[in-house]
Amino acid sequence: MKHWEGKKVVITRDDEYHSRLYGTIQHWDIEKNRLVLQPGSIHILLNDILHIKELKMLPQDLNSAAWELNSVGYLMKQPVQFDNAILFSSKVMIWKDDQLIEPFARLVRHNRERVILDDHRTFTKADHQFVVRSRKGC
């Protein structure tokens, strides 16, 4: 069971509601027949676990990452963020991996897969990161 330590998981409990707990397994305590889940150091008896499923990202990480502030703006992930950048003609930086592609882009359209700039260039959301510049970063 040591291979689970440090993994992000959802644990389904063997209770009447099959309640779920999300977190990172800190360690297994074999002597006390339990595991410790972070954040919060939640102790869960192994007999109370119906099953464990590994996750790539925890739900609480998704929510905070959607509005993550960096030194010059917000990393855009939600459709409403792209809508607002278009509505307010915000300056947007476009990154591919660790390379800055466009420092002061203006978006005119977007859909689920692509973003179109005012100069008609198209970038894919899957391959690029879009950072809308905040007032302090302009």
mmCIF file of the C-alpha atoms, coordinates in Angstrom:
data_MODEL
# 
_entry.id   MODEL 
# 
loop_
_atom_site.group_PDB 
_atom_site.id 
_atom_site.type_symbol 
_atom_site.label_atom_id 
_atom_site.label_alt_id 
_atom_site.label_comp_id 
_atom_site.label_asym_id 
_atom_site.label_entity_id 
_atom_site.label_seq_id 
_atom_site.pdbx_PDB_ins_code 
_atom_site.Cartn_x 
_atom_site.Cartn_y 
_atom_site.Cartn_z 
_atom_site.occupancy 
_atom_site.B_iso_or_equiv 
_atom_site.pdbx_formal_charge 
_atom_site.auth_seq_id 
_atom_site.auth_comp_id 
_atom_site.auth_asym_id 
_atom_site.auth_atom_id 
_atom_site.pdbx_PDB_model_num 
ATOM 1   C CA . MET A 1 1   ? 0.000   0.000  0.000   1.00 0.00 ? 1   MET A CA 1 
ATOM 2   C CA . LYS A 1 2   ? 3.035   2.282  0.202   1.00 0.00 ? 2   LYS A CA 1 
ATOM 3   C CA . HIS A 1 3   ? 2.727   2.993  -3.551  1.00 0.00 ? 3   HIS A CA 1 
ATOM 4   C CA . TRP A 1 4   ? -0.362  5.137  -2.767  1.00 0.00 ? 4   TRP A CA 1 
ATOM 5   C CA . GLU A 1 5   ? 1.570   7.569  -0.556  1.00 0.00 ? 5   GLU A CA 1 
ATOM 6   C CA . GLY A 1 6   ? 1.760   11.040 -2.086  1.00 0.00 ? 6   GLY A CA 1 
ATOM 7   C CA . LYS A 1 7   ? -0.977  10.283 -4.649  1.00 0.00 ? 7   LYS A CA 1 
ATOM 8   C CA . LYS A 1 8   ? -4.009  12.524 -5.189  1.00 0.00 ? 8   LYS A CA 1 
ATOM 9   C CA . VAL A 1 9   ? -7.095  10.381 -4.709  1.00 0.00 ? 9   VAL A CA 1 
ATOM 10  C CA . VAL A 1 10  ? -10.811 10.202 -4.162  1.00 0.00 ? 10  VAL A CA 1 
ATOM 11  C CA . ILE A 1 11  ? -11.783 7.735  -1.443  1.00 0.00 ? 11  ILE A CA 1 
ATOM 12  C CA . THR A 1 12  ? -15.303 6.322  -1.481  1.00 0.00 ? 12  THR A CA 1 
ATOM 13  C CA . ARG A 1 13  ? -16.357 5.360  2.012   1.00 0.00 ? 13  ARG A CA 1 
ATOM 14  C CA . ASP A 1 14  ? -18.376 2.269  2.832   1.00 0.00 ? 14  ASP A CA 1 
ATOM 15  C CA . ASP A 1 15  ? -21.206 4.151  4.518   1.00 0.00 ? 15  ASP A CA 1 
ATOM 16  C CA . GLU A 1 16  ? -24.888 4.474  3.713   1.00 0.00 ? 16  GLU A CA 1 
ATOM 17  C CA . TYR A 1 17  ? -24.275 7.487  1.403   1.00 0.00 ? 17  TYR A CA 1 
ATOM 18  C CA . HIS A 1 18  ? -21.001 6.265  -0.159  1.00 0.00 ? 18  HIS A CA 1 
ATOM 19  C CA . SER A 1 19  ? -19.500 9.635  0.783   1.00 0.00 ? 19  SER A CA 1 
ATOM 20  C CA . ARG A 1 20  ? -16.324 10.733 -0.966  1.00 0.00 ? 20  ARG A CA 1 
ATOM 21  C CA . LEU A 1 21  ? -13.196 12.314 0.415   1.00 0.00 ? 21  LEU A CA 1 
ATOM 22  C CA . TYR A 1 22  ? -10.683 14.086 -1.822  1.00 0.00 ? 22  TYR A CA 1 
ATOM 23  C CA . GLY A 1 23  ? -7.053  14.621 -0.898  1.00 0.00 ? 23  GLY A CA 1 
ATOM 24  C CA . THR A 1 24  ? -3.497  13.351 -0.967  1.00 0.00 ? 24  THR A CA 1 
ATOM 25  C CA . ILE A 1 25  ? -2.593  10.204 0.933   1.00 0.00 ? 25  ILE A CA 1 
ATOM 26  C CA . GLN A 1 26  ? 0.062   11.220 3.434   1.00 0.00 ? 26  GLN A CA 1 
ATOM 27  C CA . HIS A 1 27  ? 0.803   7.762  4.803   1.00 0.00 ? 27  HIS A CA 1 
ATOM 28  C CA . TRP A 1 28  ? -0.559  4.344  5.730   1.00 0.00 ? 28  TRP A CA 1 
ATOM 29  C CA . ASP A 1 29  ? -0.646  3.461  9.419   1.00 0.00 ? 29  ASP A CA 1 
ATOM 30  C CA . ILE A 1 30  ? -0.710  -0.351 9.327   1.00 0.00 ? 30  ILE A CA 1 
ATOM 31  C CA . GLU A 1 31  ? -0.530  -0.741 13.122  1.00 0.00 ? 31  GLU A CA 1 
ATOM 32  C CA . LYS A 1 32  ? -3.715  1.289  13.604  1.00 0.00 ? 32  LYS A CA 1 
ATOM 33  C CA . ASN A 1 33  ? -5.349  -0.016 10.390  1.00 0.00 ? 33  ASN A CA 1 
ATOM 34  C CA . ARG A 1 34  ? -5.876  3.453  8.874   1.00 0.00 ? 34  ARG A CA 1 
ATOM 35  C CA . LEU A 1 35  ? -4.526  5.968  6.394   1.00 0.00 ? 35  LEU A CA 1 
ATOM 36  C CA . VAL A 1 36  ? -3.962  9.706  6.762   1.00 0.00 ? 36  VAL A CA 1 
ATOM 37  C CA . LEU A 1 37  ? -5.382  12.004 4.091   1.00 0.00 ? 37  LEU A CA 1 
ATOM 38  C CA . GLN A 1 38  ? -4.255  15.594 3.524   1.00 0.00 ? 38  GLN A CA 1 
ATOM 39  C CA . PRO A 1 39  ? -5.241  18.402 3.757   1.00 0.00 ? 39  PRO A CA 1 
ATOM 40  C CA . GLY A 1 40  ? -6.461  18.282 7.320   1.00 0.00 ? 40  GLY A CA 1 
ATOM 41  C CA . SER A 1 41  ? -4.784  15.081 8.528   1.00 0.00 ? 41  SER A CA 1 
ATOM 42  C CA . ILE A 1 42  ? -8.006  13.095 8.140   1.00 0.00 ? 42  ILE A CA 1 
ATOM 43  C CA . HIS A 1 43  ? -7.648  9.594  9.615   1.00 0.00 ? 43  HIS A CA 1 
ATOM 44  C CA . ILE A 1 44  ? -9.710  6.977  7.756   1.00 0.00 ? 44  ILE A CA 1 
ATOM 45  C CA . LEU A 1 45  ? -10.032 3.394  8.941   1.00 0.00 ? 45  LEU A CA 1 
ATOM 46  C CA . LEU A 1 46  ? -9.207  0.915  6.189   1.00 0.00 ? 46  LEU A CA 1 
ATOM 47  C CA . ASN A 1 47  ? -12.383 -1.043 6.998   1.00 0.00 ? 47  ASN A CA 1 
ATOM 48  C CA . ASP A 1 48  ? -14.415 2.101  6.137   1.00 0.00 ? 48  ASP A CA 1 
ATOM 49  C CA . ILE A 1 49  ? -13.010 2.361  2.598   1.00 0.00 ? 49  ILE A CA 1 
ATOM 50  C CA . LEU A 1 50  ? -15.067 0.982  -0.286  1.00 0.00 ? 50  LEU A CA 1 
ATOM 51  C CA . HIS A 1 51  ? -12.507 1.915  -2.963  1.00 0.00 ? 51  HIS A CA 1 
ATOM 52  C CA . ILE A 1 52  ? -9.736  4.371  -3.836  1.00 0.00 ? 52  ILE A CA 1 
ATOM 53  C CA . LYS A 1 53  ? -9.276  6.040  -7.217  1.00 0.00 ? 53  LYS A CA 1 
ATOM 54  C CA . GLU A 1 54  ? -6.202  8.033  -8.248  1.00 0.00 ? 54  GLU A CA 1 
ATOM 55  C CA . LEU A 1 55  ? -6.791  11.535 -9.655  1.00 0.00 ? 55  LEU A CA 1 
ATOM 56  C CA . LYS A 1 56  ? -4.599  13.751 -11.819 1.00 0.00 ? 56  LYS A CA 1 
ATOM 57  C CA . MET A 1 57  ? -5.823  16.858 -10.016 1.00 0.00 ? 57  MET A CA 1 
ATOM 58  C CA . LEU A 1 58  ? -8.007  17.428 -6.974  1.00 0.00 ? 58  LEU A CA 1 
ATOM 59  C CA . PRO A 1 59  ? -11.270 19.389 -7.393  1.00 0.00 ? 59  PRO A CA 1 
ATOM 60  C CA . GLN A 1 60  ? -10.039 22.069 -4.987  1.00 0.00 ? 60  GLN A CA 1 
ATOM 61  C CA . ASP A 1 61  ? -6.907  22.493 -7.155  1.00 0.00 ? 61  ASP A CA 1 
ATOM 62  C CA . LEU A 1 62  ? -9.041  22.951 -10.267 1.00 0.00 ? 62  LEU A CA 1 
ATOM 63  C CA . ASN A 1 63  ? -11.090 25.734 -8.695  1.00 0.00 ? 63  ASN A CA 1 
ATOM 64  C CA . SER A 1 64  ? -8.107  27.677 -7.408  1.00 0.00 ? 64  SER A CA 1 
ATOM 65  C CA . ALA A 1 65  ? -6.105  27.197 -10.603 1.00 0.00 ? 65  ALA A CA 1 
ATOM 66  C CA . ALA A 1 66  ? -8.941  28.623 -12.685 1.00 0.00 ? 66  ALA A CA 1 
ATOM 67  C CA . TRP A 1 67  ? -8.445  32.072 -11.168 1.00 0.00 ? 67  TRP A CA 1 
ATOM 68  C CA . GLU A 1 68  ? -4.762  31.830 -10.328 1.00 0.00 ? 68  GLU A CA 1 
ATOM 69  C CA . LEU A 1 69  ? -3.028  35.204 -10.014 1.00 0.00 ? 69  LEU A CA 1 
ATOM 70  C CA . ASN A 1 70  ? 0.542   35.373 -11.210 1.00 0.00 ? 70  ASN A CA 1 
ATOM 71  C CA . SER A 1 71  ? 2.883   38.369 -11.218 1.00 0.00 ? 71  SER A CA 1 
ATOM 72  C CA . VAL A 1 72  ? 1.222   40.060 -14.203 1.00 0.00 ? 72  VAL A CA 1 
ATOM 73  C CA . GLY A 1 73  ? -2.288  38.656 -14.466 1.00 0.00 ? 73  GLY A CA 1 
ATOM 74  C CA . TYR A 1 74  ? -4.619  35.673 -14.358 1.00 0.00 ? 74  TYR A CA 1 
ATOM 75  C CA . LEU A 1 75  ? -4.180  32.354 -16.100 1.00 0.00 ? 75  LEU A CA 1 
ATOM 76  C CA . MET A 1 76  ? -7.328  31.970 -18.192 1.00 0.00 ? 76  MET A CA 1 
ATOM 77  C CA . LYS A 1 77  ? -9.013  28.549 -18.118 1.00 0.00 ? 77  LYS A CA 1 
ATOM 78  C CA . GLN A 1 78  ? -12.757 29.175 -17.951 1.00 0.00 ? 78  GLN A CA 1 
ATOM 79  C CA . PRO A 1 79  ? -14.870 30.300 -20.955 1.00 0.00 ? 79  PRO A CA 1 
ATOM 80  C CA . VAL A 1 80  ? -16.149 33.336 -19.025 1.00 0.00 ? 80  VAL A CA 1 
ATOM 81  C CA . GLN A 1 81  ? -12.553 34.560 -18.649 1.00 0.00 ? 81  GLN A CA 1 
ATOM 82  C CA . PHE A 1 82  ? -12.084 34.501 -22.426 1.00 0.00 ? 82  PHE A CA 1 
ATOM 83  C CA . ASP A 1 83  ? -15.480 36.198 -22.871 1.00 0.00 ? 83  ASP A CA 1 
ATOM 84  C CA . ASN A 1 84  ? -14.470 38.993 -20.487 1.00 0.00 ? 84  ASN A CA 1 
ATOM 85  C CA . ALA A 1 85  ? -11.090 39.469 -22.173 1.00 0.00 ? 85  ALA A CA 1 
ATOM 86  C CA . ILE A 1 86  ? -12.925 39.958 -25.475 1.00 0.00 ? 86  ILE A CA 1 
ATOM 87  C CA . LEU A 1 87  ? -15.618 42.203 -23.969 1.00 0.00 ? 87  LEU A CA 1 
ATOM 88  C CA . PHE A 1 88  ? -13.137 44.520 -22.229 1.00 0.00 ? 88  PHE A CA 1 
ATOM 89  C CA . SER A 1 89  ? -10.468 44.344 -24.977 1.00 0.00 ? 89  SER A CA 1 
ATOM 90  C CA . SER A 1 90  ? -7.954  43.186 -22.389 1.00 0.00 ? 90  SER A CA 1 
ATOM 91  C CA . LYS A 1 91  ? -4.304  42.650 -23.214 1.00 0.00 ? 91  LYS A CA 1 
ATOM 92  C CA . VAL A 1 92  ? -3.471  38.945 -23.137 1.00 0.00 ? 92  VAL A CA 1 
ATOM 93  C CA . MET A 1 93  ? -0.100  37.212 -23.107 1.00 0.00 ? 93  MET A CA 1 
ATOM 94  C CA . ILE A 1 94  ? 0.118   33.939 -25.019 1.00 0.00 ? 94  ILE A CA 1 
ATOM 95  C CA . TRP A 1 95  ? 2.631   31.314 -23.916 1.00 0.00 ? 95  TRP A CA 1 
ATOM 96  C CA . LYS A 1 96  ? 3.643   27.966 -25.375 1.00 0.00 ? 96  LYS A CA 1 
ATOM 97  C CA . ASP A 1 97  ? 5.438   25.958 -22.691 1.00 0.00 ? 97  ASP A CA 1 
ATOM 98  C CA . ASP A 1 98  ? 7.951   28.463 -21.297 1.00 0.00 ? 98  ASP A CA 1 
ATOM 99  C CA . GLN A 1 99  ? 8.191   30.627 -24.431 1.00 0.00 ? 99  GLN A CA 1 
ATOM 100 C CA . LEU A 1 100 ? 6.288   33.910 -24.762 1.00 0.00 ? 100 LEU A CA 1 
ATOM 101 C CA . ILE A 1 101 ? 4.584   33.886 -28.173 1.00 0.00 ? 101 ILE A CA 1 
ATOM 102 C CA . GLU A 1 102 ? 2.638   37.161 -27.986 1.00 0.00 ? 102 GLU A CA 1 
ATOM 103 C CA . PRO A 1 103 ? 3.033   39.741 -25.183 1.00 0.00 ? 103 PRO A CA 1 
ATOM 104 C CA . PHE A 1 104 ? 0.081   42.072 -25.961 1.00 0.00 ? 104 PHE A CA 1 
ATOM 105 C CA . ALA A 1 105 ? -2.575  40.136 -27.881 1.00 0.00 ? 105 ALA A CA 1 
ATOM 106 C CA . ARG A 1 106 ? -6.213  41.172 -28.176 1.00 0.00 ? 106 ARG A CA 1 
ATOM 107 C CA . LEU A 1 107 ? -8.784  38.410 -28.558 1.00 0.00 ? 107 LEU A CA 1 
ATOM 108 C CA . VAL A 1 108 ? -11.765 38.762 -30.879 1.00 0.00 ? 108 VAL A CA 1 
ATOM 109 C CA . ARG A 1 109 ? -13.278 35.257 -30.742 1.00 0.00 ? 109 ARG A CA 1 
ATOM 110 C CA . HIS A 1 110 ? -12.929 31.916 -29.030 1.00 0.00 ? 110 HIS A CA 1 
ATOM 111 C CA . ASN A 1 111 ? -14.573 28.520 -28.897 1.00 0.00 ? 111 ASN A CA 1 
ATOM 112 C CA . ARG A 1 112 ? -13.870 25.353 -26.954 1.00 0.00 ? 112 ARG A CA 1 
ATOM 113 C CA . GLU A 1 113 ? -10.635 24.586 -28.852 1.00 0.00 ? 113 GLU A CA 1 
ATOM 114 C CA . ARG A 1 114 ? -9.312  27.833 -30.365 1.00 0.00 ? 114 ARG A CA 1 
ATOM 115 C CA . VAL A 1 115 ? -8.693  31.525 -29.782 1.00 0.00 ? 115 VAL A CA 1 
ATOM 116 C CA . ILE A 1 116 ? -8.631  34.072 -32.625 1.00 0.00 ? 116 ILE A CA 1 
ATOM 117 C CA . LEU A 1 117 ? -6.719  37.348 -32.313 1.00 0.00 ? 117 LEU A CA 1 
ATOM 118 C CA . ASP A 1 118 ? -7.531  40.736 -33.841 1.00 0.00 ? 118 ASP A CA 1 
ATOM 119 C CA . ASP A 1 119 ? -4.847  40.107 -36.516 1.00 0.00 ? 119 ASP A CA 1 
ATOM 120 C CA . HIS A 1 120 ? -6.645  36.823 -37.462 1.00 0.00 ? 120 HIS A CA 1 
ATOM 121 C CA . ARG A 1 121 ? -3.984  34.501 -36.030 1.00 0.00 ? 121 ARG A CA 1 
ATOM 122 C CA . THR A 1 122 ? -5.383  31.379 -34.378 1.00 0.00 ? 122 THR A CA 1 
ATOM 123 C CA . PHE A 1 123 ? -4.033  29.575 -31.298 1.00 0.00 ? 123 PHE A CA 1 
ATOM 124 C CA . THR A 1 124 ? -5.236  26.331 -29.731 1.00 0.00 ? 124 THR A CA 1 
ATOM 125 C CA . LYS A 1 125 ? -6.222  26.338 -26.069 1.00 0.00 ? 125 LYS A CA 1 
ATOM 126 C CA . ALA A 1 126 ? -4.724  22.889 -25.555 1.00 0.00 ? 126 ALA A CA 1 
ATOM 127 C CA . ASP A 1 127 ? -1.241  23.905 -26.719 1.00 0.00 ? 127 ASP A CA 1 
ATOM 128 C CA . HIS A 1 128 ? -1.044  27.443 -25.327 1.00 0.00 ? 128 HIS A CA 1 
ATOM 129 C CA . GLN A 1 129 ? -1.561  29.287 -22.060 1.00 0.00 ? 129 GLN A CA 1 
ATOM 130 C CA . PHE A 1 130 ? -3.379  32.613 -22.006 1.00 0.00 ? 130 PHE A CA 1 
ATOM 131 C CA . VAL A 1 131 ? -2.670  35.124 -19.264 1.00 0.00 ? 131 VAL A CA 1 
ATOM 132 C CA . VAL A 1 132 ? -4.963  38.145 -19.100 1.00 0.00 ? 132 VAL A CA 1 
ATOM 133 C CA . ARG A 1 133 ? -3.031  41.131 -17.868 1.00 0.00 ? 133 ARG A CA 1 
ATOM 134 C CA . SER A 1 134 ? -4.337  42.689 -14.673 1.00 0.00 ? 134 SER A CA 1 
ATOM 135 C CA . ARG A 1 135 ? -4.198  46.425 -13.969 1.00 0.00 ? 135 ARG A CA 1 
ATOM 136 C CA . LYS A 1 136 ? -1.072  46.069 -11.886 1.00 0.00 ? 136 LYS A CA 1 
ATOM 137 C CA . GLY A 1 137 ? 0.572   44.092 -14.694 1.00 0.00 ? 137 GLY A CA 1 
ATOM 138 C CA . CYS A 1 138 ? -0.244  46.421 -17.606 1.00 0.00 ? 138 CYS A CA 1 
# 
